C-alpha cells in the first residue's frame, strides 16, 4: 500500500481525528523538502507541526530539549550536554527521576544529521516510525491488532517518561509501542489529556494494517453480541 493508502486506512479503521504522522532520520535534507521555518521547544512539538505538512529539521533544531535530542540519538555539543546534565539533576532533585535511570533511557541508534517529519500520507521517504494519537478505546483495538493482548505472547510494554522513548523502543524492537505521555510531552504538544501515543515501526505498518482489519471486524462482531446480551436486561 502507498503512504496515502496506509494513512487513510489507519484513519478509517481507528476512527482517528488527527492524521497519522511519520518521521525518518536521514543523512541529508531531501530535495524539495523545506526546513521547519521556526524554532520549537522540543522534538515532540515537531510531531504536531508535522500534522500540517512535510519539513526537515536538522539535529541542532532538536537541542531545545536536550532529553528529546538524546532520545533521538543526536550527538550534542558540550554546552547542550551540560544542559542535559543539569536538567537530569533537576529532575532527580524534584524526585521526578532517579539518577540510576538516566543511563538506561533508550535512544535511537540510527545515525543521521536530521529528521524528515510530515503526515504519513505525504512523507517523501520511507518512515522510521508512524505516530498515532489514541483514546483508550482506540488504544485497546491497537493493542489487540499488535498482538499484545494475546495472553500467549509477552505483554506489550507501555512506556511513561520521557514519552519520546517509545520511538526509540519501536525502532529498536521493530514492534508497535505505546506511551502514556510524560508531562513534558503533554506540555509541548498540547495534546488532550485523554490521548496516548502509539508508535508503529515504519517497516511494519502494512502488516499492522492487515491485522487491524481483522481486529476491527472481530470487535464489531463482539459488540453486536454484547449489545444483544445487554438488551436482555433492558
PDB file of C-alpha atoms in Angstrom:
ATOM      1  CA  UNK A   1       0.000   0.000   0.000  1.00  0.00           C
ATOM      2  CA  UNK A   2       1.137   3.547  -0.689  1.00  0.00           C
ATOM      3  CA  UNK A   3       1.669   6.081   2.081  1.00  0.00           C
ATOM      4  CA  UNK A   4      -1.667   7.819   1.336  1.00  0.00           C
ATOM      5  CA  UNK A   5      -3.484   4.461   1.336  1.00  0.00           C
ATOM      6  CA  UNK A   6      -1.905   3.456   4.633  1.00  0.00           C
ATOM      7  CA  UNK A   7      -2.795   6.792   6.213  1.00  0.00           C
ATOM      8  CA  UNK A   8      -6.388   6.608   5.000  1.00  0.00           C
ATOM      9  CA  UNK A   9      -6.844   3.017   6.161  1.00  0.00           C
ATOM     10  CA  UNK A  10      -5.370   3.698   9.615  1.00  0.00           C
ATOM     11  CA  UNK A  11      -7.573   6.769   9.978  1.00  0.00           C
ATOM     12  CA  UNK A  12     -10.739   4.938   8.964  1.00  0.00           C
ATOM     13  CA  UNK A  13     -10.165   1.740  10.929  1.00  0.00           C
ATOM     14  CA  UNK A  14      -9.179   3.511  14.163  1.00  0.00           C
ATOM     15  CA  UNK A  15     -11.579   6.466  13.675  1.00  0.00           C
ATOM     16  CA  UNK A  16      -8.692   8.902  14.140  1.00  0.00           C
ATOM     17  CA  UNK A  17      -9.430  12.602  14.351  1.00  0.00           C
ATOM     18  CA  UNK A  18      -5.766  13.585  13.982  1.00  0.00           C
ATOM     19  CA  UNK A  19      -3.739  12.438  10.964  1.00  0.00           C
ATOM     20  CA  UNK A  20      -1.046   9.794  11.327  1.00  0.00           C
ATOM     21  CA  UNK A  21       2.340  11.483  11.158  1.00  0.00           C
ATOM     22  CA  UNK A  22       5.662   9.901  10.348  1.00  0.00           C
ATOM     23  CA  UNK A  23       9.334  10.681  10.606  1.00  0.00           C
ATOM     24  CA  UNK A  24      12.603   9.399   9.249  1.00  0.00           C
ATOM     25  CA  UNK A  25      16.135  10.149  10.401  1.00  0.00           C
ATOM     26  CA  UNK A  26      18.229  10.993   7.344  1.00  0.00           C
ATOM     27  CA  UNK A  27      21.783  11.996   6.436  1.00  0.00           C
ATOM     28  CA  UNK A  28      20.813  14.994   4.306  1.00  0.00           C
ATOM     29  CA  UNK A  29      17.747  17.138   3.697  1.00  0.00           C
ATOM     30  CA  UNK A  30      15.820  15.611   0.765  1.00  0.00           C
ATOM     31  CA  UNK A  31      15.481  17.793  -2.300  1.00  0.00           C
ATOM     32  CA  UNK A  32      12.281  19.808  -2.265  1.00  0.00           C
ATOM     33  CA  UNK A  33      11.684  19.401   1.478  1.00  0.00           C
ATOM     34  CA  UNK A  34      11.574  22.730   3.324  1.00  0.00           C
ATOM     35  CA  UNK A  35      13.172  23.485   6.670  1.00  0.00           C
ATOM     36  CA  UNK A  36      10.995  23.860   9.764  1.00  0.00           C
ATOM     37  CA  UNK A  37      10.776  27.624   9.353  1.00  0.00           C
ATOM     38  CA  UNK A  38      10.538  28.307  13.068  1.00  0.00           C
ATOM     39  CA  UNK A  39      12.072  27.010  16.308  1.00  0.00           C
ATOM     40  CA  UNK A  40      10.095  24.700  18.577  1.00  0.00           C
ATOM     41  CA  UNK A  41      10.698  23.804  22.241  1.00  0.00           C
ATOM     42  CA  UNK A  42      11.156  20.054  21.782  1.00  0.00           C
ATOM     43  CA  UNK A  43      11.330  17.095  19.425  1.00  0.00           C
ATOM     44  CA  UNK A  44       7.797  16.077  20.371  1.00  0.00           C
ATOM     45  CA  UNK A  45       6.486  19.535  19.442  1.00  0.00           C
ATOM     46  CA  UNK A  46       7.572  18.760  15.888  1.00  0.00           C
ATOM     47  CA  UNK A  47       5.113  15.871  15.789  1.00  0.00           C
ATOM     48  CA  UNK A  48       2.215  18.331  15.922  1.00  0.00           C
ATOM     49  CA  UNK A  49       3.835  20.654  13.363  1.00  0.00           C
ATOM     50  CA  UNK A  50       4.122  17.563  11.132  1.00  0.00           C
ATOM     51  CA  UNK A  51       0.330  17.277  11.027  1.00  0.00           C
ATOM     52  CA  UNK A  52       0.316  20.368   8.800  1.00  0.00           C
ATOM     53  CA  UNK A  53       2.972  19.383   6.255  1.00  0.00           C
ATOM     54  CA  UNK A  54       6.347  17.866   5.432  1.00  0.00           C
ATOM     55  CA  UNK A  55       9.544  19.536   6.671  1.00  0.00           C
ATOM     56  CA  UNK A  56      13.147  18.812   7.596  1.00  0.00           C
ATOM     57  CA  UNK A  57      14.722  19.597  10.973  1.00  0.00           C
ATOM     58  CA  UNK A  58      18.470  19.334  11.418  1.00  0.00           C
ATOM     59  CA  UNK A  59      19.937  17.934  14.612  1.00  0.00           C
ATOM     60  CA  UNK A  60      20.528  21.358  16.190  1.00  0.00           C
ATOM     61  CA  UNK A  61      16.819  22.161  15.950  1.00  0.00           C
ATOM     62  CA  UNK A  62      16.185  19.396  18.475  1.00  0.00           C
ATOM     63  CA  UNK A  63      18.587  20.792  21.064  1.00  0.00           C
ATOM     64  CA  UNK A  64      15.973  22.995  22.757  1.00  0.00           C
ATOM     65  CA  UNK A  65      15.003  19.810  24.604  1.00  0.00           C
ATOM     66  CA  UNK A  66      18.250  18.019  25.482  1.00  0.00           C
ATOM     67  CA  UNK A  67      16.384  14.937  26.705  1.00  0.00           C
ATOM     68  CA  UNK A  68      14.492  14.627  23.415  1.00  0.00           C
ATOM     69  CA  UNK A  69      17.684  15.214  21.416  1.00  0.00           C
ATOM     70  CA  UNK A  70      19.408  12.472  23.397  1.00  0.00           C
ATOM     71  CA  UNK A  71      16.490  10.067  22.840  1.00  0.00           C
ATOM     72  CA  UNK A  72      16.620  10.826  19.106  1.00  0.00           C
ATOM     73  CA  UNK A  73      20.258   9.773  19.161  1.00  0.00           C
ATOM     74  CA  UNK A  74      21.881  13.021  18.089  1.00  0.00           C
ATOM     75  CA  UNK A  75      25.443  13.901  19.007  1.00  0.00           C
ATOM     76  CA  UNK A  76      25.232  17.066  21.073  1.00  0.00           C
ATOM     77  CA  UNK A  77      27.809  19.797  21.633  1.00  0.00           C
ATOM     78  CA  UNK A  78      29.386  20.268  25.033  1.00  0.00           C
ATOM     79  CA  UNK A  79      27.069  23.083  26.101  1.00  0.00           C
ATOM     80  CA  UNK A  80      23.952  21.031  25.314  1.00  0.00           C
ATOM     81  CA  UNK A  81      25.377  18.025  27.147  1.00  0.00           C
ATOM     82  CA  UNK A  82      25.991  20.292  30.127  1.00  0.00           C
ATOM     83  CA  UNK A  83      22.379  21.497  29.936  1.00  0.00           C
ATOM     84  CA  UNK A  84      21.224  17.875  29.776  1.00  0.00           C
ATOM     85  CA  UNK A  85      23.213  17.043  32.888  1.00  0.00           C
ATOM     86  CA  UNK A  86      21.727  19.982  34.751  1.00  0.00           C
ATOM     87  CA  UNK A  87      18.222  19.079  33.628  1.00  0.00           C
ATOM     88  CA  UNK A  88      18.601  15.468  34.742  1.00  0.00           C
ATOM     89  CA  UNK A  89      19.932  16.656  38.103  1.00  0.00           C
ATOM     90  CA  UNK A  90      16.921  18.963  38.482  1.00  0.00           C
ATOM     91  CA  UNK A  91      14.586  16.082  37.680  1.00  0.00           C
ATOM     92  CA  UNK A  92      16.274  13.968  40.316  1.00  0.00           C
ATOM     93  CA  UNK A  93      16.137  16.777  42.862  1.00  0.00           C
ATOM     94  CA  UNK A  94      12.400  17.075  42.193  1.00  0.00           C
ATOM     95  CA  UNK A  95      12.031  13.285  42.639  1.00  0.00           C
ATOM     96  CA  UNK A  96      10.750  13.051  39.066  1.00  0.00           C
ATOM     97  CA  UNK A  97      13.603  10.767  38.010  1.00  0.00           C
ATOM     98  CA  UNK A  98      16.143   8.589  39.790  1.00  0.00           C
ATOM     99  CA  UNK A  99      19.769   9.170  38.852  1.00  0.00           C
ATOM    100  CA  UNK A 100      20.229   5.445  38.248  1.00  0.00           C
ATOM    101  CA  UNK A 101      17.622   5.644  35.465  1.00  0.00           C
ATOM    102  CA  UNK A 102      19.418   8.275  33.410  1.00  0.00           C
ATOM    103  CA  UNK A 103      21.905   5.918  31.779  1.00  0.00           C
ATOM    104  CA  UNK A 104      19.102   3.495  30.841  1.00  0.00           C
ATOM    105  CA  UNK A 105      16.874   5.919  28.936  1.00  0.00           C
ATOM    106  CA  UNK A 106      16.504   4.456  25.413  1.00  0.00           C
ATOM    107  CA  UNK A 107      17.838   6.348  22.409  1.00  0.00           C
ATOM    108  CA  UNK A 108      17.631   5.912  18.649  1.00  0.00           C
ATOM    109  CA  UNK A 109      20.666   4.086  17.290  1.00  0.00           C
ATOM    110  CA  UNK A 110      20.156   5.050  13.647  1.00  0.00           C
ATOM    111  CA  UNK A 111      22.621   7.722  12.555  1.00  0.00           C
ATOM    112  CA  UNK A 112      21.517  10.878  10.779  1.00  0.00           C
ATOM    113  CA  UNK A 113      22.059  14.615  10.502  1.00  0.00           C
ATOM    114  CA  UNK A 114      18.377  15.471  10.824  1.00  0.00           C
ATOM    115  CA  UNK A 115      14.807  14.242  10.567  1.00  0.00           C
ATOM    116  CA  UNK A 116      12.106  14.447   7.910  1.00  0.00           C
ATOM    117  CA  UNK A 117       8.688  14.953   9.519  1.00  0.00           C
ATOM    118  CA  UNK A 118       5.233  15.087   7.992  1.00  0.00           C
ATOM    119  CA  UNK A 119       1.832  13.478   7.541  1.00  0.00           C
ATOM    120  CA  UNK A 120       2.260   9.813   6.679  1.00  0.00           C
ATOM    121  CA  UNK A 121       0.196  10.417   3.554  1.00  0.00           C
ATOM    122  CA  UNK A 122       2.727  12.928   2.211  1.00  0.00           C
ATOM    123  CA  UNK A 123       6.072  11.672   3.552  1.00  0.00           C
ATOM    124  CA  UNK A 124       8.522  11.549   0.598  1.00  0.00           C
ATOM    125  CA  UNK A 125      10.825   8.974   2.245  1.00  0.00           C
ATOM    126  CA  UNK A 126      10.251   5.661   3.960  1.00  0.00           C
ATOM    127  CA  UNK A 127       9.264   6.285   7.600  1.00  0.00           C
ATOM    128  CA  UNK A 128      11.240   5.035  10.554  1.00  0.00           C
ATOM    129  CA  UNK A 129       8.093   5.276  12.686  1.00  0.00           C
ATOM    130  CA  UNK A 130       4.449   6.301  12.353  1.00  0.00           C
ATOM    131  CA  UNK A 131       2.808   8.139  15.246  1.00  0.00           C
ATOM    132  CA  UNK A 132      -0.865   7.957  16.244  1.00  0.00           C
ATOM    133  CA  UNK A 133      -2.790   9.780  18.989  1.00  0.00           C
ATOM    134  CA  UNK A 134      -5.275   7.339  20.515  1.00  0.00           C
ATOM    135  CA  UNK A 135      -8.092   7.392  23.042  1.00  0.00           C
ATOM    136  CA  UNK A 136      -8.215   4.451  25.481  1.00  0.00           C
ATOM    137  CA  UNK A 137     -10.849   2.711  23.326  1.00  0.00           C
ATOM    138  CA  UNK A 138      -8.726   3.126  20.195  1.00  0.00           C
ATOM    139  CA  UNK A 139      -5.640   2.021  22.118  1.00  0.00           C
ATOM    140  CA  UNK A 140      -7.391  -1.228  23.046  1.00  0.00           C
ATOM    141  CA  UNK A 141      -8.027  -2.027  19.367  1.00  0.00           C
ATOM    142  CA  UNK A 142      -4.440  -1.028  18.534  1.00  0.00           C
ATOM    143  CA  UNK A 143      -3.205  -3.308  21.324  1.00  0.00           C
ATOM    144  CA  UNK A 144      -5.224  -6.241  20.012  1.00  0.00           C
ATOM    145  CA  UNK A 145      -4.072  -5.711  16.413  1.00  0.00           C
ATOM    146  CA  UNK A 146      -0.438  -5.540  17.510  1.00  0.00           C
ATOM    147  CA  UNK A 147      -0.776  -8.921  19.236  1.00  0.00           C
ATOM    148  CA  UNK A 148      -0.020  -7.514  22.672  1.00  0.00           C
ATOM    149  CA  UNK A 149      -3.438  -8.512  24.030  1.00  0.00           C
ATOM    150  CA  UNK A 150      -2.698 -12.161  23.292  1.00  0.00           C
ATOM    151  CA  UNK A 151      -2.162 -13.975  26.607  1.00  0.00           C
ATOM    152  CA  UNK A 152       0.190 -16.460  24.939  1.00  0.00           C
ATOM    153  CA  UNK A 153       2.546 -13.635  23.941  1.00  0.00           C
ATOM    154  CA  UNK A 154       4.785 -11.400  26.004  1.00  0.00           C
ATOM    155  CA  UNK A 155       2.918  -8.434  27.419  1.00  0.00           C
ATOM    156  CA  UNK A 156       3.486  -5.290  25.384  1.00  0.00           C
ATOM    157  CA  UNK A 157       5.285  -2.536  27.198  1.00  0.00           C
ATOM    158  CA  UNK A 158       3.657   0.855  27.622  1.00  0.00           C
ATOM    159  CA  UNK A 159       6.306   3.424  28.473  1.00  0.00           C
ATOM    160  CA  UNK A 160       5.946   6.536  30.586  1.00  0.00           C
ATOM    161  CA  UNK A 161       8.530   9.253  30.815  1.00  0.00           C
ATOM    162  CA  UNK A 162      10.060  10.532  28.635  1.00  0.00           C
ATOM    163  CA  UNK A 163       7.218   9.920  26.188  1.00  0.00           C
ATOM    164  CA  UNK A 164       9.555  10.143  23.187  1.00  0.00           C
ATOM    165  CA  UNK A 165      11.344   6.955  24.256  1.00  0.00           C
ATOM    166  CA  UNK A 166       8.513   4.996  22.614  1.00  0.00           C
ATOM    167  CA  UNK A 167      10.044   5.988  19.255  1.00  0.00           C
ATOM    168  CA  UNK A 168      13.429   4.560  20.170  1.00  0.00           C
ATOM    169  CA  UNK A 169      11.850   1.401  21.587  1.00  0.00           C
ATOM    170  CA  UNK A 170       9.714   0.813  18.493  1.00  0.00           C
ATOM    171  CA  UNK A 171      12.689   1.321  16.178  1.00  0.00           C
ATOM    172  CA  UNK A 172      14.909  -0.971  18.228  1.00  0.00           C
ATOM    173  CA  UNK A 173      12.377  -3.799  18.662  1.00  0.00           C
ATOM    174  CA  UNK A 174      10.520  -3.327  15.349  1.00  0.00           C
ATOM    175  CA  UNK A 175       7.357  -3.859  17.376  1.00  0.00           C
ATOM    176  CA  UNK A 176       4.414  -1.489  17.971  1.00  0.00           C
ATOM    177  CA  UNK A 177       4.736   0.501  21.183  1.00  0.00           C
ATOM    178  CA  UNK A 178       2.646   2.890  23.245  1.00  0.00           C
ATOM    179  CA  UNK A 179       3.466   5.691  25.665  1.00  0.00           C
ATOM    180  CA  UNK A 180       1.195   7.159  28.312  1.00  0.00           C
ATOM    181  CA  UNK A 181       2.745  10.565  27.692  1.00  0.00           C
ATOM    182  CA  UNK A 182       5.002  12.458  30.091  1.00  0.00           C
ATOM    183  CA  UNK A 183       4.210  15.934  31.372  1.00  0.00           C
ATOM    184  CA  UNK A 184       6.818  17.436  29.055  1.00  0.00           C
ATOM    185  CA  UNK A 185       5.256  15.801  26.012  1.00  0.00           C
ATOM    186  CA  UNK A 186       1.791  16.954  27.022  1.00  0.00           C
ATOM    187  CA  UNK A 187       3.002  20.498  27.652  1.00  0.00           C
ATOM    188  CA  UNK A 188       4.940  20.861  24.403  1.00  0.00           C
ATOM    189  CA  UNK A 189       2.447  19.090  22.113  1.00  0.00           C
ATOM    190  CA  UNK A 190      -0.730  20.445  23.679  1.00  0.00           C
ATOM    191  CA  UNK A 191      -2.308  17.031  23.174  1.00  0.00           C
ATOM    192  CA  UNK A 192      -5.553  16.361  25.011  1.00  0.00           C
ATOM    193  CA  UNK A 193      -5.387  14.603  28.374  1.00  0.00           C
ATOM    194  CA  UNK A 194      -7.457  11.679  27.071  1.00  0.00           C
ATOM    195  CA  UNK A 195      -4.906  10.721  24.390  1.00  0.00           C
ATOM    196  CA  UNK A 196      -1.882   8.469  24.468  1.00  0.00           C
ATOM    197  CA  UNK A 197       0.866   7.991  21.910  1.00  0.00           C
ATOM    198  CA  UNK A 198       1.112   4.911  19.702  1.00  0.00           C
ATOM    199  CA  UNK A 199       4.230   4.250  17.650  1.00  0.00           C
ATOM    200  CA  UNK A 200       4.439   1.852  14.701  1.00  0.00           C
ATOM    201  CA  UNK A 201       7.761   0.822  13.141  1.00  0.00           C
ATOM    202  CA  UNK A 202       7.663   2.117   9.580  1.00  0.00           C
ATOM    203  CA  UNK A 203       8.525  -1.224   8.001  1.00  0.00           C
ATOM    204  CA  UNK A 204       5.683  -2.951   9.854  1.00  0.00           C
ATOM    205  CA  UNK A 205       2.814  -0.554   9.058  1.00  0.00           C
ATOM    206  CA  UNK A 206       1.448  -2.586   6.143  1.00  0.00           C
ATOM    207  CA  UNK A 207       1.377  -5.793   8.173  1.00  0.00           C
ATOM    208  CA  UNK A 208      -0.203  -3.961  11.106  1.00  0.00           C
ATOM    209  CA  UNK A 209      -2.958  -2.568   8.872  1.00  0.00           C
ATOM    210  CA  UNK A 210      -3.891  -6.065   7.717  1.00  0.00           C
ATOM    211  CA  UNK A 211      -4.071  -7.259  11.335  1.00  0.00           C
ATOM    212  CA  UNK A 212      -6.084  -4.167  12.228  1.00  0.00           C
ATOM    213  CA  UNK A 213      -8.716  -5.003   9.619  1.00  0.00           C
ATOM    214  CA  UNK A 214      -9.265  -8.388  11.260  1.00  0.00           C
ATOM    215  CA  UNK A 215      -9.341  -6.853  14.746  1.00  0.00           C
ATOM    216  CA  UNK A 216     -11.891  -4.200  13.832  1.00  0.00           C
ATOM    217  CA  UNK A 217     -14.177  -6.814  12.261  1.00  0.00           C
ATOM    218  CA  UNK A 218     -13.825  -9.049  15.317  1.00  0.00           C
ATOM    219  CA  UNK A 219     -14.683  -6.173  17.634  1.00  0.00           C
ATOM    220  CA  UNK A 220     -17.751  -5.332  15.551  1.00  0.00           C
ATOM    221  CA  UNK A 221     -18.956  -8.906  15.952  1.00  0.00           C
ATOM    222  CA  UNK A 222     -18.324  -8.878  19.690  1.00  0.00           C
ATOM    223  CA  UNK A 223     -20.089  -5.537  20.058  1.00  0.00           C
ATOM    224  CA  UNK A 224     -23.204  -6.936  18.377  1.00  0.00           C
ATOM    225  CA  UNK A 225     -23.105  -9.921  20.715  1.00  0.00           C
ATOM    226  CA  UNK A 226     -22.709  -7.781  23.840  1.00  0.00           C
ATOM    227  CA  UNK A 227     -25.436  -5.365  22.751  1.00  0.00           C
ATOM    228  CA  UNK A 228     -27.873  -8.257  22.272  1.00  0.00           C
ATOM    229  CA  UNK A 229     -26.904  -9.510  25.709  1.00  0.00           C
ATOM    230  CA  UNK A 230     -27.422  -6.066  27.199  1.00  0.00           C
ATOM    231  CA  UNK A 231     -30.848  -5.794  25.572  1.00  0.00           C
ATOM    232  CA  UNK A 232     -31.990  -8.807  27.569  1.00  0.00           C
ATOM    233  CA  UNK A 233     -31.612  -6.747  30.732  1.00  0.00           C
ATOM    234  CA  UNK A 234     -33.333  -3.609  29.457  1.00  0.00           C
TER     235      UNK A 234
END
